[in-house]
CSV table of C-alpha atoms in Angstrom, one decimal:
chain,number,residue,atom,x,y,z
A,1,UNK,CA,62.8,-20.9,138.3
A,2,UNK,CA,61.1,-23.8,139.4
A,3,UNK,CA,57.2,-23.6,140.0
A,4,UNK,CA,56.0,-22.8,143.7
A,5,UNK,CA,53.2,-25.1,144.1
A,6,UNK,CA,56.1,-28.0,143.2
A,7,UNK,CA,57.8,-29.8,145.9
A,8,UNK,CA,61.5,-30.5,144.4
A,9,UNK,CA,61.3,-33.9,143.9
A,10,UNK,CA,57.7,-33.4,142.1
A,11,UNK,CA,59.6,-30.6,140.0
A,12,UNK,CA,62.3,-32.8,139.4
A,13,UNK,CA,60.1,-36.3,137.9
A,14,UNK,CA,57.9,-32.9,136.2
A,15,UNK,CA,60.5,-32.5,133.7
A,16,UNK,CA,61.9,-36.1,133.7
A,17,UNK,CA,59.0,-37.0,132.2
A,18,UNK,CA,57.4,-37.6,128.7
A,19,UNK,CA,54.3,-36.9,126.5
A,20,UNK,CA,53.4,-40.3,125.9
A,21,UNK,CA,50.6,-42.3,124.8
A,22,UNK,CA,50.2,-46.0,124.4
A,23,UNK,CA,50.7,-48.2,126.6
A,24,UNK,CA,53.4,-51.0,127.2
A,25,UNK,CA,55.6,-51.5,124.6
A,26,UNK,CA,53.5,-49.1,122.2
A,27,UNK,CA,54.0,-46.1,124.3
A,28,UNK,CA,55.1,-43.8,122.1
A,29,UNK,CA,56.9,-40.5,123.5
A,30,UNK,CA,55.4,-37.7,121.4
A,31,UNK,CA,57.8,-35.1,122.4
A,32,UNK,CA,60.9,-37.1,121.2
A,33,UNK,CA,59.3,-37.8,118.2
A,34,UNK,CA,57.9,-34.3,117.2
A,35,UNK,CA,62.0,-32.8,118.4
A,36,UNK,CA,63.6,-35.0,116.7
A,37,UNK,CA,61.4,-34.5,114.0
A,38,UNK,CA,61.9,-30.5,114.2
A,39,UNK,CA,65.6,-30.6,114.5
A,40,UNK,CA,65.8,-32.7,111.4
A,41,UNK,CA,63.4,-31.0,109.2
A,42,UNK,CA,66.1,-27.6,110.6
A,43,UNK,CA,69.1,-29.7,109.3
A,44,UNK,CA,67.4,-30.6,106.1
A,45,UNK,CA,66.1,-26.8,105.3
A,46,UNK,CA,69.5,-25.6,106.2
A,47,UNK,CA,71.4,-27.8,103.4
A,48,UNK,CA,69.5,-27.1,101.2
A,49,UNK,CA,69.2,-23.6,101.2
A,50,UNK,CA,73.1,-23.7,101.2
A,51,UNK,CA,72.8,-26.0,98.2
A,52,UNK,CA,70.2,-23.6,96.4
A,53,UNK,CA,72.8,-20.2,96.9
A,54,UNK,CA,75.9,-22.0,96.1
A,55,UNK,CA,78.0,-20.3,93.8
A,56,UNK,CA,81.6,-21.0,92.0
A,57,UNK,CA,82.7,-17.6,93.2
A,58,UNK,CA,82.9,-15.8,96.8
A,59,UNK,CA,81.4,-17.9,98.1
A,60,UNK,CA,78.5,-16.6,100.9
A,61,UNK,CA,78.8,-17.4,105.4
A,62,UNK,CA,75.8,-20.1,104.3
A,63,UNK,CA,77.7,-21.7,102.0
A,64,UNK,CA,81.0,-21.8,103.9
A,65,UNK,CA,79.2,-22.7,107.4
A,66,UNK,CA,77.7,-25.5,105.3
A,67,UNK,CA,81.5,-26.5,104.1
A,68,UNK,CA,83.3,-26.6,106.8
A,69,UNK,CA,80.7,-29.0,108.4
A,70,UNK,CA,81.1,-30.6,105.3
A,71,UNK,CA,84.7,-31.2,104.9
A,72,UNK,CA,85.4,-31.5,108.8
A,73,UNK,CA,82.6,-35.2,109.0
A,74,UNK,CA,85.2,-35.9,105.5
A,75,UNK,CA,87.8,-35.6,106.8
A,76,UNK,CA,86.9,-38.1,109.9
A,77,UNK,CA,85.0,-40.9,107.3
A,78,UNK,CA,88.8,-40.1,105.0
A,79,UNK,CA,90.6,-41.2,107.8
A,80,UNK,CA,89.1,-43.6,109.9
A,81,UNK,CA,86.7,-45.6,107.2
A,82,UNK,CA,88.9,-47.6,104.8
A,83,UNK,CA,85.8,-49.6,102.5
A,84,UNK,CA,84.5,-47.8,99.5
A,85,UNK,CA,80.7,-46.4,99.9
A,86,UNK,CA,79.2,-44.0,99.3
A,87,UNK,CA,77.1,-43.7,102.5
A,88,UNK,CA,78.7,-43.3,104.4
A,89,UNK,CA,80.5,-39.3,104.8
A,90,UNK,CA,76.6,-38.3,104.0
A,91,UNK,CA,75.5,-40.2,107.2
A,92,UNK,CA,78.8,-38.8,109.4
A,93,UNK,CA,77.5,-35.8,108.6
A,94,UNK,CA,74.1,-36.3,109.6
A,95,UNK,CA,74.9,-37.7,112.2
A,96,UNK,CA,77.1,-35.8,114.3
A,97,UNK,CA,74.4,-31.9,113.0
A,98,UNK,CA,72.0,-34.5,113.7
A,99,UNK,CA,72.6,-36.0,117.3
A,100,UNK,CA,74.5,-31.7,118.0
A,101,UNK,CA,71.0,-30.1,117.5
A,102,UNK,CA,69.4,-32.5,120.1
A,103,UNK,CA,71.7,-32.3,122.5
A,104,UNK,CA,72.2,-28.4,122.0
A,105,UNK,CA,68.6,-28.3,122.9
A,106,UNK,CA,69.7,-28.6,126.7
A,107,UNK,CA,71.4,-25.0,126.4
A,108,UNK,CA,67.8,-23.7,126.5
A,109,UNK,CA,66.3,-22.7,129.9
A,110,UNK,CA,65.1,-25.3,131.2
A,111,UNK,CA,61.6,-24.1,132.1
A,112,UNK,CA,60.9,-21.9,128.8
A,113,UNK,CA,59.4,-24.3,126.7
A,114,UNK,CA,57.7,-27.0,128.9
A,115,UNK,CA,56.2,-23.5,130.7
A,116,UNK,CA,54.5,-22.8,127.1
A,117,UNK,CA,53.2,-26.3,126.4
A,118,UNK,CA,51.3,-25.7,129.9
A,119,UNK,CA,49.8,-22.7,128.7
A,120,UNK,CA,48.7,-24.7,125.8
A,121,UNK,CA,47.1,-27.6,127.8
A,122,UNK,CA,50.1,-29.8,127.8
A,123,UNK,CA,51.3,-31.2,131.1
A,124,UNK,CA,54.7,-32.9,130.2
A,125,UNK,CA,57.1,-31.5,127.3
A,126,UNK,CA,61.2,-33.1,127.4
A,127,UNK,CA,62.7,-30.9,125.0
A,128,UNK,CA,66.0,-32.9,124.2
A,129,UNK,CA,65.2,-36.3,122.7
A,130,UNK,CA,69.0,-37.2,123.3
A,131,UNK,CA,68.2,-37.6,127.0
A,132,UNK,CA,65.5,-39.7,126.1
A,133,UNK,CA,67.2,-43.9,125.8
A,134,UNK,CA,64.6,-44.7,123.1
A,135,UNK,CA,66.1,-42.2,120.9
A,136,UNK,CA,69.2,-42.8,121.3
A,137,UNK,CA,68.7,-46.7,121.3
A,138,UNK,CA,66.9,-46.2,118.1
A,139,UNK,CA,69.8,-44.1,116.2
A,140,UNK,CA,72.5,-46.7,117.7
A,141,UNK,CA,70.2,-50.2,116.4
A,142,UNK,CA,69.8,-48.2,113.2
A,143,UNK,CA,73.6,-48.3,112.7
A,144,UNK,CA,73.9,-51.5,114.1
A,145,UNK,CA,71.6,-52.8,110.8
A,146,UNK,CA,73.9,-51.2,108.4
A,147,UNK,CA,76.5,-52.9,110.2
A,148,UNK,CA,74.7,-56.5,109.5
A,149,UNK,CA,73.7,-54.7,106.4
A,150,UNK,CA,77.4,-53.9,105.5
A,151,UNK,CA,78.7,-57.5,106.6
A,152,UNK,CA,76.9,-59.5,104.7
A,153,UNK,CA,77.1,-57.5,101.4
A,154,UNK,CA,81.1,-56.9,101.4
A,155,UNK,CA,81.8,-60.6,103.1
A,156,UNK,CA,79.3,-62.4,101.7
A,157,UNK,CA,76.8,-64.9,104.5
A,158,UNK,CA,79.4,-67.3,103.5
A,159,UNK,CA,82.3,-65.1,104.8
A,160,UNK,CA,80.8,-63.5,107.4
A,161,UNK,CA,79.8,-66.6,108.6
A,162,UNK,CA,82.8,-68.0,109.0
A,163,UNK,CA,84.0,-64.5,110.5
A,164,UNK,CA,81.4,-65.8,113.4
A,165,UNK,CA,82.3,-69.2,113.8
A,166,UNK,CA,86.6,-69.0,112.9
A,167,UNK,CA,87.4,-66.0,114.8
A,168,UNK,CA,89.6,-65.1,116.3
A,169,UNK,CA,90.8,-68.6,118.2
A,170,UNK,CA,90.4,-71.0,114.6
A,171,UNK,CA,88.4,-73.7,114.0
A,172,UNK,CA,89.0,-75.6,117.6
A,173,UNK,CA,86.9,-73.0,119.4
A,174,UNK,CA,83.6,-72.6,117.3
A,175,UNK,CA,81.6,-71.8,120.8
A,176,UNK,CA,84.0,-69.4,121.7
A,177,UNK,CA,84.3,-67.8,119.2
A,178,UNK,CA,80.2,-67.3,118.1
A,179,UNK,CA,80.1,-66.4,121.6
A,180,UNK,CA,82.6,-63.7,122.2
A,181,UNK,CA,81.3,-62.3,118.4
A,182,UNK,CA,77.7,-62.3,119.6
A,183,UNK,CA,78.9,-60.2,122.5
A,184,UNK,CA,80.7,-57.6,120.4
A,185,UNK,CA,78.2,-57.3,118.0
A,186,UNK,CA,75.5,-56.4,120.8
A,187,UNK,CA,77.6,-54.5,122.3
A,188,UNK,CA,78.5,-51.3,119.4
A,189,UNK,CA,74.8,-50.4,120.4
A,190,UNK,CA,75.0,-50.3,123.3
A,191,UNK,CA,77.3,-48.6,124.4
A,192,UNK,CA,76.6,-46.8,121.1
A,193,UNK,CA,73.4,-45.8,123.3
A,194,UNK,CA,74.2,-45.2,126.6
A,195,UNK,CA,76.6,-42.9,126.4
A,196,UNK,CA,75.3,-40.7,124.5
A,197,UNK,CA,71.9,-41.2,126.8
A,198,UNK,CA,74.0,-41.3,129.9
A,199,UNK,CA,76.1,-38.1,129.4
A,200,UNK,CA,73.2,-36.3,128.4
A,201,UNK,CA,70.2,-36.8,130.7
A,202,UNK,CA,73.3,-36.0,133.2
A,203,UNK,CA,73.7,-32.9,132.2
A,204,UNK,CA,69.8,-31.9,132.0
A,205,UNK,CA,69.4,-33.2,135.6
A,206,UNK,CA,72.2,-30.6,136.6
A,207,UNK,CA,70.0,-28.0,135.1
A,208,UNK,CA,66.9,-28.8,136.6
A,209,UNK,CA,68.8,-28.9,139.9
A,210,UNK,CA,70.7,-25.5,139.3
A,211,UNK,CA,66.6,-24.4,138.3
A,212,UNK,CA,65.9,-25.4,142.1
A,213,UNK,CA,68.4,-22.9,143.5
A,214,UNK,CA,66.7,-19.1,144.4
A,215,UNK,CA,66.7,-16.9,140.8
A,216,UNK,CA,69.5,-14.9,141.8
A,217,UNK,CA,72.3,-17.7,142.2
A,218,UNK,CA,71.2,-19.3,139.4
A,219,UNK,CA,73.0,-17.4,136.4
A,220,UNK,CA,75.9,-18.2,138.3
A,221,UNK,CA,76.5,-21.7,137.9
A,222,UNK,CA,74.1,-22.5,135.3
A,223,UNK,CA,75.9,-20.1,133.0
A,224,UNK,CA,79.6,-22.4,133.4
A,225,UNK,CA,78.0,-25.6,133.3
A,226,UNK,CA,76.1,-24.1,130.3
A,227,UNK,CA,79.6,-23.1,129.1
A,228,UNK,CA,81.6,-27.0,129.8
A,229,UNK,CA,78.0,-28.2,128.5
A,230,UNK,CA,78.8,-27.0,125.1
A,231,UNK,CA,81.7,-28.2,125.3
A,232,UNK,CA,80.0,-32.3,125.9
A,233,UNK,CA,77.5,-31.8,123.6
A,234,UNK,CA,79.7,-31.0,121.1
A,235,UNK,CA,81.7,-34.3,122.0
A,236,UNK,CA,78.7,-36.8,122.3
A,237,UNK,CA,78.1,-35.8,118.8
A,238,UNK,CA,81.7,-36.0,117.4
A,239,UNK,CA,82.0,-39.9,119.7
A,240,UNK,CA,78.4,-41.2,117.4
A,241,UNK,CA,80.0,-39.7,114.5
A,242,UNK,CA,82.9,-41.1,114.5
A,243,UNK,CA,82.2,-44.3,116.1
A,244,UNK,CA,79.2,-45.2,114.2
A,245,UNK,CA,82.3,-44.5,111.2
A,246,UNK,CA,85.3,-46.9,112.8
A,247,UNK,CA,82.0,-50.1,112.8
A,248,UNK,CA,81.1,-49.7,109.2
A,249,UNK,CA,84.6,-49.4,108.6
A,250,UNK,CA,84.8,-52.8,110.5
A,251,UNK,CA,82.3,-53.9,108.7
A,252,UNK,CA,83.9,-53.8,105.6
A,253,UNK,CA,87.2,-55.7,106.2
A,254,UNK,CA,87.5,-59.5,105.7
A,255,UNK,CA,89.1,-61.6,107.8
A,256,UNK,CA,91.8,-63.9,106.3
Protein backbone atom coordinates (compact mmCIF):
# COMPACT_ATOMS: atom_id res chain seq x y z
CA UNK A 1 0.00 0.00 0.00
CA UNK A 2 1.28 3.49 -0.85
CA UNK A 3 2.66 5.59 1.95
CA UNK A 4 0.00 7.95 3.28
CA UNK A 5 2.27 11.00 3.54
CA UNK A 6 3.39 10.92 -0.10
CA UNK A 7 1.58 12.17 -3.16
CA UNK A 8 1.27 9.64 -6.02
CA UNK A 9 4.04 11.40 -7.93
CA UNK A 10 6.35 11.47 -4.90
CA UNK A 11 5.58 7.81 -4.23
CA UNK A 12 6.54 6.77 -7.78
CA UNK A 13 9.71 8.87 -7.74
CA UNK A 14 10.64 7.47 -4.33
CA UNK A 15 10.36 3.87 -5.55
CA UNK A 16 12.31 4.63 -8.72
CA UNK A 17 15.22 6.26 -6.86
CA UNK A 18 18.32 4.22 -6.07
CA UNK A 19 20.31 4.37 -2.85
CA UNK A 20 23.40 6.24 -4.06
CA UNK A 21 26.81 7.43 -2.97
CA UNK A 22 29.25 9.53 -4.95
CA UNK A 23 28.69 12.12 -7.64
CA UNK A 24 28.63 12.25 -11.41
CA UNK A 25 30.30 9.35 -13.20
CA UNK A 26 31.46 7.89 -9.88
CA UNK A 27 27.94 7.48 -8.49
CA UNK A 28 27.40 3.99 -7.09
CA UNK A 29 23.95 2.46 -6.71
CA UNK A 30 24.41 0.56 -3.47
CA UNK A 31 21.08 -1.27 -3.64
CA UNK A 32 21.78 -2.58 -7.14
CA UNK A 33 25.25 -3.76 -6.12
CA UNK A 34 23.96 -5.31 -2.90
CA UNK A 35 21.12 -7.32 -4.42
CA UNK A 36 23.24 -8.37 -7.42
CA UNK A 37 25.93 -9.76 -5.12
CA UNK A 38 23.42 -11.42 -2.79
CA UNK A 39 21.56 -13.10 -5.64
CA UNK A 40 24.85 -14.23 -7.16
CA UNK A 41 25.80 -15.72 -3.78
CA UNK A 42 22.43 -17.51 -3.65
CA UNK A 43 23.14 -19.12 -7.03
CA UNK A 44 26.62 -20.21 -5.89
CA UNK A 45 25.22 -21.64 -2.67
CA UNK A 46 22.59 -23.65 -4.54
CA UNK A 47 25.06 -25.13 -7.02
CA UNK A 48 27.69 -25.84 -4.37
CA UNK A 49 25.10 -27.60 -2.23
CA UNK A 50 23.92 -29.63 -5.24
CA UNK A 51 27.51 -30.59 -6.11
CA UNK A 52 28.22 -31.77 -2.57
CA UNK A 53 25.05 -33.83 -2.42
CA UNK A 54 25.39 -35.24 -5.93
CA UNK A 55 25.13 -39.00 -6.18
CA UNK A 56 25.30 -41.54 -8.98
CA UNK A 57 22.33 -43.32 -7.48
CA UNK A 58 18.85 -41.90 -7.08
CA UNK A 59 19.26 -38.11 -7.25
CA UNK A 60 17.64 -35.82 -4.72
CA UNK A 61 15.27 -32.97 -5.54
CA UNK A 62 18.04 -30.36 -5.47
CA UNK A 63 20.24 -32.42 -7.78
CA UNK A 64 17.32 -32.96 -10.16
CA UNK A 65 16.59 -29.24 -10.20
CA UNK A 66 20.20 -28.28 -10.94
CA UNK A 67 20.54 -30.99 -13.60
CA UNK A 68 17.42 -29.71 -15.35
CA UNK A 69 18.86 -26.19 -15.40
CA UNK A 70 22.21 -27.45 -16.65
CA UNK A 71 20.69 -29.58 -19.41
CA UNK A 72 18.48 -26.67 -20.46
CA UNK A 73 21.45 -24.29 -20.79
CA UNK A 74 23.64 -26.97 -22.37
CA UNK A 75 21.01 -27.70 -25.02
CA UNK A 76 20.81 -24.03 -25.97
CA UNK A 77 24.59 -23.93 -26.36
CA UNK A 78 24.69 -27.12 -28.47
CA UNK A 79 21.90 -25.84 -30.73
CA UNK A 80 23.33 -22.35 -31.18
CA UNK A 81 27.08 -22.30 -30.53
CA UNK A 82 29.23 -23.76 -33.33
CA UNK A 83 32.68 -23.20 -31.87
CA UNK A 84 34.63 -24.91 -29.12
CA UNK A 85 34.91 -23.35 -25.69
CA UNK A 86 34.61 -24.70 -22.18
CA UNK A 87 33.38 -21.29 -21.00
CA UNK A 88 30.16 -20.91 -23.00
CA UNK A 89 27.91 -23.47 -21.28
CA UNK A 90 28.78 -22.36 -17.70
CA UNK A 91 28.44 -18.74 -18.80
CA UNK A 92 24.99 -19.42 -20.31
CA UNK A 93 23.83 -21.17 -17.14
CA UNK A 94 25.16 -18.35 -14.96
CA UNK A 95 23.51 -15.66 -17.06
CA UNK A 96 20.12 -17.37 -17.13
CA UNK A 97 19.94 -18.11 -13.39
CA UNK A 98 21.40 -14.76 -12.31
CA UNK A 99 19.21 -12.63 -14.58
CA UNK A 100 16.15 -14.70 -13.67
CA UNK A 101 16.69 -14.13 -9.94
CA UNK A 102 17.28 -10.42 -10.52
CA UNK A 103 14.04 -10.22 -12.48
CA UNK A 104 12.14 -12.33 -9.94
CA UNK A 105 12.73 -9.69 -7.24
CA UNK A 106 10.00 -7.76 -9.05
CA UNK A 107 7.45 -10.29 -7.75
CA UNK A 108 7.98 -9.20 -4.13
CA UNK A 109 5.42 -6.71 -2.75
CA UNK A 110 6.46 -3.23 -3.83
CA UNK A 111 6.61 -1.75 -0.32
CA UNK A 112 7.93 -4.76 1.60
CA UNK A 113 11.73 -4.39 1.49
CA UNK A 114 11.74 -0.57 1.10
CA UNK A 115 9.57 -0.30 4.26
CA UNK A 116 11.89 -2.62 6.19
CA UNK A 117 14.84 -0.55 4.97
CA UNK A 118 13.16 2.68 6.07
CA UNK A 119 12.84 1.29 9.60
CA UNK A 120 16.63 0.90 9.57
CA UNK A 121 17.08 4.50 8.40
CA UNK A 122 17.67 3.71 4.70
CA UNK A 123 15.71 6.30 2.69
CA UNK A 124 15.70 4.61 -0.73
CA UNK A 125 15.83 1.00 -1.87
CA UNK A 126 15.27 -0.48 -5.32
CA UNK A 127 15.28 -4.25 -5.05
CA UNK A 128 15.28 -5.25 -8.74
CA UNK A 129 18.83 -4.89 -10.15
CA UNK A 130 17.67 -5.42 -13.75
CA UNK A 131 15.55 -2.24 -13.57
CA UNK A 132 18.79 -0.29 -13.19
CA UNK A 133 20.28 0.65 -16.56
CA UNK A 134 23.76 0.56 -15.01
CA UNK A 135 23.36 -3.13 -14.14
CA UNK A 136 21.97 -4.24 -17.50
CA UNK A 137 24.67 -2.31 -19.38
CA UNK A 138 27.37 -3.70 -17.10
CA UNK A 139 26.30 -7.22 -18.06
CA UNK A 140 25.93 -6.44 -21.76
CA UNK A 141 29.30 -4.65 -21.90
CA UNK A 142 30.91 -7.67 -20.21
CA UNK A 143 29.46 -9.82 -23.01
CA UNK A 144 30.79 -7.29 -25.54
CA UNK A 145 34.33 -7.63 -24.16
CA UNK A 146 34.02 -11.42 -24.43
CA UNK A 147 32.95 -10.99 -28.07
CA UNK A 148 36.06 -8.89 -28.78
CA UNK A 149 38.29 -11.33 -26.88
CA UNK A 150 37.12 -14.36 -28.84
CA UNK A 151 37.12 -12.45 -32.13
CA UNK A 152 40.84 -11.72 -31.69
CA UNK A 153 41.60 -15.14 -30.20
CA UNK A 154 39.91 -17.22 -32.92
CA UNK A 155 40.52 -15.04 -35.96
CA UNK A 156 43.74 -13.35 -34.92
CA UNK A 157 44.46 -9.66 -35.26
CA UNK A 158 44.89 -9.96 -39.00
CA UNK A 159 41.74 -12.02 -39.53
CA UNK A 160 39.58 -9.74 -37.41
CA UNK A 161 41.01 -6.66 -39.13
CA UNK A 162 40.24 -8.15 -42.56
CA UNK A 163 36.71 -8.90 -41.41
CA UNK A 164 36.22 -5.26 -40.38
CA UNK A 165 37.73 -3.91 -43.60
CA UNK A 166 36.36 -6.26 -46.25
CA UNK A 167 33.01 -7.55 -44.91
CA UNK A 168 30.40 -7.46 -46.40
CA UNK A 169 31.12 -5.50 -49.62
CA UNK A 170 34.73 -6.32 -50.38
CA UNK A 171 37.86 -4.20 -50.74
CA UNK A 172 36.29 -1.47 -52.87
CA UNK A 173 33.93 -0.36 -50.08
CA UNK A 174 36.25 -0.31 -47.06
CA UNK A 175 34.82 2.91 -45.50
CA UNK A 176 31.26 1.52 -45.69
CA UNK A 177 32.41 -1.84 -44.34
CA UNK A 178 34.03 -0.18 -41.33
CA UNK A 179 30.94 1.90 -40.58
CA UNK A 180 28.61 -1.09 -40.86
CA UNK A 181 30.88 -3.26 -38.71
CA UNK A 182 31.11 -0.63 -35.98
CA UNK A 183 27.35 -0.15 -35.97
CA UNK A 184 26.84 -3.93 -35.84
CA UNK A 185 29.25 -4.46 -32.95
CA UNK A 186 28.11 -1.53 -30.81
CA UNK A 187 24.45 -2.39 -31.41
CA UNK A 188 24.93 -5.73 -29.66
CA UNK A 189 25.60 -4.48 -26.10
CA UNK A 190 23.23 -1.53 -26.48
CA UNK A 191 20.27 -3.66 -27.60
CA UNK A 192 21.11 -6.40 -25.08
CA UNK A 193 21.18 -3.98 -22.15
CA UNK A 194 18.22 -1.83 -23.20
CA UNK A 195 15.94 -4.79 -23.93
CA UNK A 196 16.32 -6.23 -20.44
CA UNK A 197 16.11 -2.83 -18.75
CA UNK A 198 13.05 -1.67 -20.71
CA UNK A 199 10.95 -4.75 -20.05
CA UNK A 200 11.74 -4.97 -16.34
CA UNK A 201 11.44 -1.21 -15.76
CA UNK A 202 7.98 -1.24 -17.33
CA UNK A 203 6.97 -4.22 -15.19
CA UNK A 204 8.21 -2.52 -12.02
CA UNK A 205 6.35 0.67 -12.89
CA UNK A 206 3.07 -1.21 -13.35
CA UNK A 207 3.46 -2.83 -9.91
CA UNK A 208 4.07 0.62 -8.42
CA UNK A 209 0.97 2.04 -10.13
CA UNK A 210 -1.13 -0.87 -8.84
CA UNK A 211 0.17 -0.17 -5.32
CA UNK A 212 -1.30 3.34 -5.57
CA UNK A 213 -4.82 1.92 -5.90
CA UNK A 214 -7.11 1.24 -2.90
CA UNK A 215 -6.07 -1.88 -0.98
CA UNK A 216 -9.28 -3.78 -1.77
CA UNK A 217 -8.64 -3.67 -5.53
CA UNK A 218 -4.87 -4.20 -5.56
CA UNK A 219 -4.98 -8.01 -5.45
CA UNK A 220 -7.45 -8.24 -8.33
CA UNK A 221 -4.86 -6.53 -10.55
CA UNK A 222 -1.52 -7.45 -9.00
CA UNK A 223 -2.13 -11.23 -8.99
CA UNK A 224 -2.92 -11.55 -12.74
CA UNK A 225 -0.06 -9.17 -13.56
CA UNK A 226 2.34 -11.14 -11.35
CA UNK A 227 1.39 -14.37 -13.14
CA UNK A 228 1.92 -12.74 -16.54
CA UNK A 229 5.10 -11.06 -15.30
CA UNK A 230 6.48 -14.47 -14.31
CA UNK A 231 6.48 -15.29 -18.03
CA UNK A 232 8.20 -12.00 -18.82
CA UNK A 233 11.03 -12.42 -16.33
CA UNK A 234 11.70 -15.95 -17.54
CA UNK A 235 11.58 -14.92 -21.18
CA UNK A 236 13.93 -11.97 -20.66
CA UNK A 237 16.47 -14.17 -18.86
CA UNK A 238 16.21 -16.68 -21.71
CA UNK A 239 16.63 -14.00 -24.39
CA UNK A 240 19.67 -12.51 -22.67
CA UNK A 241 21.25 -15.97 -22.45
CA UNK A 242 20.47 -16.97 -26.05
CA UNK A 243 21.67 -13.68 -27.55
CA UNK A 244 24.91 -14.00 -25.57
CA UNK A 245 25.43 -17.48 -27.03
CA UNK A 246 24.60 -16.24 -30.55
CA UNK A 247 26.99 -13.29 -30.33
CA UNK A 248 29.82 -15.48 -29.02
CA UNK A 249 29.10 -18.03 -31.74
CA UNK A 250 29.43 -15.29 -34.34
CA UNK A 251 32.74 -14.26 -32.77
CA UNK A 252 34.00 -17.81 -33.33
CA UNK A 253 33.06 -17.89 -37.00
CA UNK A 254 35.68 -17.11 -39.60
CA UNK A 255 34.74 -15.33 -42.81
CA UNK A 256 36.41 -16.47 -46.01
